[in-house]
XYZ file of C-alpha atoms in Angstrom:
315
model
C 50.028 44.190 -33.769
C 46.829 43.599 -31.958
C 44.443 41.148 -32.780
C 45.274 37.209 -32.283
C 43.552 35.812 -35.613
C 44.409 36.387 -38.998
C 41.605 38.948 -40.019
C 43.612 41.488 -38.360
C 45.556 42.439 -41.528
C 42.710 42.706 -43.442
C 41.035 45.290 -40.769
C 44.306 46.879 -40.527
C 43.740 47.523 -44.669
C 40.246 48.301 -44.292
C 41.033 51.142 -42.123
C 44.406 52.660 -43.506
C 42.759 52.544 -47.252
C 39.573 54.141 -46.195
C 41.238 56.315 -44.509
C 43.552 57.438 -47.034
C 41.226 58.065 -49.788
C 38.769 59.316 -47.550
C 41.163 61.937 -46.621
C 43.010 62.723 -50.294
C 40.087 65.015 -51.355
C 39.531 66.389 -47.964
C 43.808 67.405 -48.449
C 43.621 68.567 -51.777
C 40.512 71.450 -50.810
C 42.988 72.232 -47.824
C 45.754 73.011 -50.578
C 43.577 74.992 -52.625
C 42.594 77.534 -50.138
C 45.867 78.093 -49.166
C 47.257 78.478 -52.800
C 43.721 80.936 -53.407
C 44.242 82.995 -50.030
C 47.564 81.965 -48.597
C 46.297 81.008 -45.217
C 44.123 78.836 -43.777
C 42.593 80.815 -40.779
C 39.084 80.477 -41.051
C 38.312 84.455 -40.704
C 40.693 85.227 -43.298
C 39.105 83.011 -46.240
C 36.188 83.821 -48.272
C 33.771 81.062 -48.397
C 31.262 82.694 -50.702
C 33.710 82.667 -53.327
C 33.982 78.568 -52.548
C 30.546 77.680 -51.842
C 30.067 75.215 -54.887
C 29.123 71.166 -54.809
C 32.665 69.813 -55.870
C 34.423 71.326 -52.604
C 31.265 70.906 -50.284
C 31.713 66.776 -51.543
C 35.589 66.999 -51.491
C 35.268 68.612 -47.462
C 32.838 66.019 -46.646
C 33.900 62.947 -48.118
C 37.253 62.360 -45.368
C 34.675 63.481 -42.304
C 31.697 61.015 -43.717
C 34.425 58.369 -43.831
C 35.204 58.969 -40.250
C 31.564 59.312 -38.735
C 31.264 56.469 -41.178
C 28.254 57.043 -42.864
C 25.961 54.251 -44.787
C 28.435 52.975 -47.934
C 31.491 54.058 -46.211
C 31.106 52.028 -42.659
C 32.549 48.505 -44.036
C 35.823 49.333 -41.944
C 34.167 49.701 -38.669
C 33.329 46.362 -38.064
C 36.539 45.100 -38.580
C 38.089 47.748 -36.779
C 36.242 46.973 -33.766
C 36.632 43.413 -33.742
C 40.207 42.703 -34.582
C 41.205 46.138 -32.083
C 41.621 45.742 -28.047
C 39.144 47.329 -25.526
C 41.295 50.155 -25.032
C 41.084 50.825 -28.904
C 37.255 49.860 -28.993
C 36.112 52.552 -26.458
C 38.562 55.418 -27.792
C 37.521 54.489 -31.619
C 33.481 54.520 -30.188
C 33.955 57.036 -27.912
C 36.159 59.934 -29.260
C 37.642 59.258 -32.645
C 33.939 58.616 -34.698
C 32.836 62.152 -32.788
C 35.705 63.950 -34.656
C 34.044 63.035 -38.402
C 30.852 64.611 -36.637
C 32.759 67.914 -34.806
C 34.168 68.332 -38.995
C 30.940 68.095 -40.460
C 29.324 70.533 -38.568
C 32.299 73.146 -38.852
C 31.856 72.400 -42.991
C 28.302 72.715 -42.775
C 28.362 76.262 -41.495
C 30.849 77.779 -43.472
C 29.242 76.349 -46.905
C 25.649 76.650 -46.448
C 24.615 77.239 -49.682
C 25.801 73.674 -50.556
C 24.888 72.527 -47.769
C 20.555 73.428 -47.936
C 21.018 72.130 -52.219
C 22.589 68.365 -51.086
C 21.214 67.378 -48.043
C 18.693 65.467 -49.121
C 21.068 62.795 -50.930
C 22.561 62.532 -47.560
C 19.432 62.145 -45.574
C 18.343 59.705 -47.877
C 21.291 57.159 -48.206
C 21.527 57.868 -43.953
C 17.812 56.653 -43.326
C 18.013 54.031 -46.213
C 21.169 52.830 -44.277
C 19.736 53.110 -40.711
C 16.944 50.980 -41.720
C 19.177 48.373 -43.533
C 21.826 48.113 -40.734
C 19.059 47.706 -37.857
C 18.099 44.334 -40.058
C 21.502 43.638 -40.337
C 22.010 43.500 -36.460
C 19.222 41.308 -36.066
C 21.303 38.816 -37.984
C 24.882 39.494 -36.113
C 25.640 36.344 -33.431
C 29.273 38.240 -32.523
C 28.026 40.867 -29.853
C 30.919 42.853 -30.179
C 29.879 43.527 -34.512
C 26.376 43.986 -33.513
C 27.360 47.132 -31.397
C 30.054 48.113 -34.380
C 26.942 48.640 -36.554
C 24.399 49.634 -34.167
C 26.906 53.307 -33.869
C 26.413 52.969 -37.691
C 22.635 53.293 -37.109
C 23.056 55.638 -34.501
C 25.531 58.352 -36.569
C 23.385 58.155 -39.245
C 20.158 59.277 -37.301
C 23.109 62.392 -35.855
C 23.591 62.870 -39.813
C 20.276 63.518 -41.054
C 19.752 65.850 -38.003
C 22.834 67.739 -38.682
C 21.381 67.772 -42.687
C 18.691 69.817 -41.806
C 20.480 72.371 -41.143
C 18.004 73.755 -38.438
C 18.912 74.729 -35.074
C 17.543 71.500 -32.735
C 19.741 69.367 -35.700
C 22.632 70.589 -34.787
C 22.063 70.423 -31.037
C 20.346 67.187 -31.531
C 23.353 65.485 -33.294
C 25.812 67.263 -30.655
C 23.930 65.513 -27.955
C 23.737 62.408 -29.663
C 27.450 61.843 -30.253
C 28.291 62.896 -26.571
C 25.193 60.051 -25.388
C 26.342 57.235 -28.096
C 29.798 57.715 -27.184
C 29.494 56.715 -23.638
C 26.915 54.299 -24.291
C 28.561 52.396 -26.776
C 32.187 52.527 -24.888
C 29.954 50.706 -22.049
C 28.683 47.892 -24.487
C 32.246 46.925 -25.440
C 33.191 47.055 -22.144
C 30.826 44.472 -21.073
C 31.220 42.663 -24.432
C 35.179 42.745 -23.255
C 34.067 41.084 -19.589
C 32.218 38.335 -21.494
C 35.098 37.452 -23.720
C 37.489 37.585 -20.818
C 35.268 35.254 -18.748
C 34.378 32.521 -21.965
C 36.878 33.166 -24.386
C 33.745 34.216 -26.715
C 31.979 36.833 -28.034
C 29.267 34.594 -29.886
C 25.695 35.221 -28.429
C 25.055 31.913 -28.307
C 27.791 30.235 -25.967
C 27.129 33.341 -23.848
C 23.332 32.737 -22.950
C 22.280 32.040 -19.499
C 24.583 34.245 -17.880
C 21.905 35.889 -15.436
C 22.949 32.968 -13.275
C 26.301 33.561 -13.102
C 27.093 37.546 -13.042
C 23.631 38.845 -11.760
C 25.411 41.999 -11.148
C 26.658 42.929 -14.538
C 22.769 41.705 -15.867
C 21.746 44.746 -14.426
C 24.278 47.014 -15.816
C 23.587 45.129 -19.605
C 20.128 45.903 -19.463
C 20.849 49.685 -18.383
C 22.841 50.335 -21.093
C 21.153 48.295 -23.632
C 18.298 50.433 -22.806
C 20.437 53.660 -23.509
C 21.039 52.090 -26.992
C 17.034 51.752 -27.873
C 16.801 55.391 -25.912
C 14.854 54.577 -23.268
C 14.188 56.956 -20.738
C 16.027 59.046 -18.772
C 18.843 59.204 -21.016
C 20.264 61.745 -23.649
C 19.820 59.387 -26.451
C 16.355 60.071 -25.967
C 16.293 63.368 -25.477
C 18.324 63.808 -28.744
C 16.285 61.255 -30.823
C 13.266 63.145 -29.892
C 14.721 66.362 -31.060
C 16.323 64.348 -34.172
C 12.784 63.323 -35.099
C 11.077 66.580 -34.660
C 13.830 68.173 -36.818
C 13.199 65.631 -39.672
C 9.730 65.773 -39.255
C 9.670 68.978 -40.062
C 12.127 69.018 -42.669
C 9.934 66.439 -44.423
C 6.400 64.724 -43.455
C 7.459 61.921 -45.763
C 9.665 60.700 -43.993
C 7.343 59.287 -41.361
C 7.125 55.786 -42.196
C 10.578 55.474 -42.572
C 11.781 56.827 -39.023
C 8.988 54.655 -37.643
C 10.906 51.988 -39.003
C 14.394 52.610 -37.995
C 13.558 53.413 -34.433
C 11.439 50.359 -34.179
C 14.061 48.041 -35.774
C 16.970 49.902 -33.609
C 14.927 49.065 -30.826
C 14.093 45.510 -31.483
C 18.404 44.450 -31.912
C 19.205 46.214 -28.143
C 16.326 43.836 -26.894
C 17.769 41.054 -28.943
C 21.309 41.731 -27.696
C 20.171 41.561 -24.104
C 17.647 38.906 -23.874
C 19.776 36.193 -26.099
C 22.635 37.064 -23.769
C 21.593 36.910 -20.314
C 18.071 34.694 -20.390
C 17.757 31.301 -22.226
C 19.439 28.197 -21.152
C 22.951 28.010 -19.668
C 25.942 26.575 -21.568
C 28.119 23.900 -19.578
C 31.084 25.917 -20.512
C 30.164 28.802 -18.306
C 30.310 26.960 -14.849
C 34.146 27.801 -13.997
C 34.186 31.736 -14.481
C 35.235 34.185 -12.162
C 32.122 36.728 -10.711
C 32.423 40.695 -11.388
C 34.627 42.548 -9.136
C 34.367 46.372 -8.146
C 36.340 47.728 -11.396
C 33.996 46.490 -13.616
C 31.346 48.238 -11.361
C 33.018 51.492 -10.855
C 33.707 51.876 -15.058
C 30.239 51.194 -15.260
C 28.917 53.832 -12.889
C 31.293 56.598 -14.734
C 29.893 55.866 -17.865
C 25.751 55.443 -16.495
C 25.946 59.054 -14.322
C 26.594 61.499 -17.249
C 24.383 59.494 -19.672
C 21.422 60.062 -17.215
C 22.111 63.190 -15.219
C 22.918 65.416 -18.189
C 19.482 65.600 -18.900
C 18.898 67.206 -16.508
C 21.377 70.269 -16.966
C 20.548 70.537 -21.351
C 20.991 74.317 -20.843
C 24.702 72.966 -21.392
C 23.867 72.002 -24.841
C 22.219 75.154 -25.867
């Protein structure tokens, strides 16, 4: 398989038992509409007669796993790290969006459910944004540090989805589109760093401003993205995501101060220990960036920056 140290069989069980019993409960409702109405078209069922908490927690349990919310992320990490680049951007870029796409298809159908349990979810989301930011600050492996910054960021797109408003659900649909290409571009710069030193440790990989000048500038775009710096539609969709749970709740102030302040803080940590500070020894022989690395950086940066400007597409 992939992976060349021996922590890959214990990602590879992270993520296949997760997986499993994330998705058991999420089977077992699928079996019990058809044996109620025989099919499993969604005009055809009646989802008043199935609006109740056990199958609202049963559909959302296997799509949580995916997004992975707070309490069910400890597989992502390892995913990410023990997987290859290729696997990295797909997981990051398509295959966390899918636990999103299901969650808002659930959502609709059972909103009774839905506007009773929210709030457990948009509490254990912003406890967990808040925790993971301070556990980023402590990461020295670049390549975990963005693993649980999409943590942070899918569990701002959860409690924007939770409150059931309008702007939630276009706020988390914007989100997973921006953090998707954003964080497929961290990895892939991670990925040149690794192939260049051999190491994804922030600390062997200081100082490198004087050696790939070039791919400084794309690091500090995107790490800018991450923190949602303007223009970019992680800002536009954190704005929106803030409004939504502003209004949902004026209590929850303090706390969203908090986990956009400490989200901020780790992109600014990831960039400045990386690319400022003095140079390692071990970093004189490396080859410079060449014109792939620029061109996979340029497909991910346009949409990220020029979609804001067409959000009608959104709407």
């Amino acid at each position: 398989g992939w992976g060349y140290q021996s922590e890959r069989l214990n990602a590879a069980l992270y993520l296949m038992f997760y997986c499993l019993f994330g998705s058991l409960p999420l089977l077992i409702v699928i079996f019990l509409f058809f044996n109620i109405f025989g099919t499993l078209h969604y005009e055809l069922i009646s989802w008043s007669l199935l609006d109740n908490n056990f199958i609202y927690y049963f559909m959302m349990f296997g799509f949580l796993v995916k997004l992975p919310m707070f309490f069910f992320h400890s597989w992502l990490p390892k995913a990410h790290v023990e997987s290859p680049i290729a696997g990295s951007m797909i997981l990051a870029g398509v295959l966390l969006k899918l636990g999103g796409y299901g969650l808002y298809r659930s959502m609709m159908i059972m909103m009774k459910s839905s506007l009773s349990m929210n709030f457990i979810f948009i509490s254990i989301s912003l406890m967990g944004m808040i925790y993971l930011s301070l556990v980023c600050l402590r990461q020295i492996d670049m390549k975990i540090l963005v693993a649980y910054s999409s943590v942070v960021h899918m569990s701002i797109m959860l409690m924007s989805m939770m409150t059931m408003t309008v702007w939630g659900f276009y706020s988390g649909l914007i989100m997973m589109i921006g953090h998707g290409l954003c964080s497929s571009a961290l990895f892939v710069i991670v990925n040149y760093f690794y192939e260049r030193t051999h190491s994804r440790n922030i600390l062997i990989n200081k100082g490198m401003f004087y050696l790939l000048p070039s791919l400084c500038l794309w690091w500090f775009i995107f790490c800018s993205i991450n923190m949602s710096a303007p223009i970019s539609l992680n800002l536009m969709s954190e704005i929106m995501a803030v409004c939504c749970l502003l209004s949902w709740s004026k209590y929850l102030m303090i706390f969203l101060m908090l986990g956009v302040f400490f989200s901020s803080i780790y992109s600014i940590y990831l960039f400045a220990y990386s690319f400022h500070g003095k140079m390692s020894s071990l970093l004189l022989k490396i080859y410079p960036n060449n014109i792939n690395n620029f061109v996979v950086m340029l497909l991910h940066w346009i949409p990220l920056n020029f979609l804001i400007l067409k959000m009608d597409l959104f709407m």
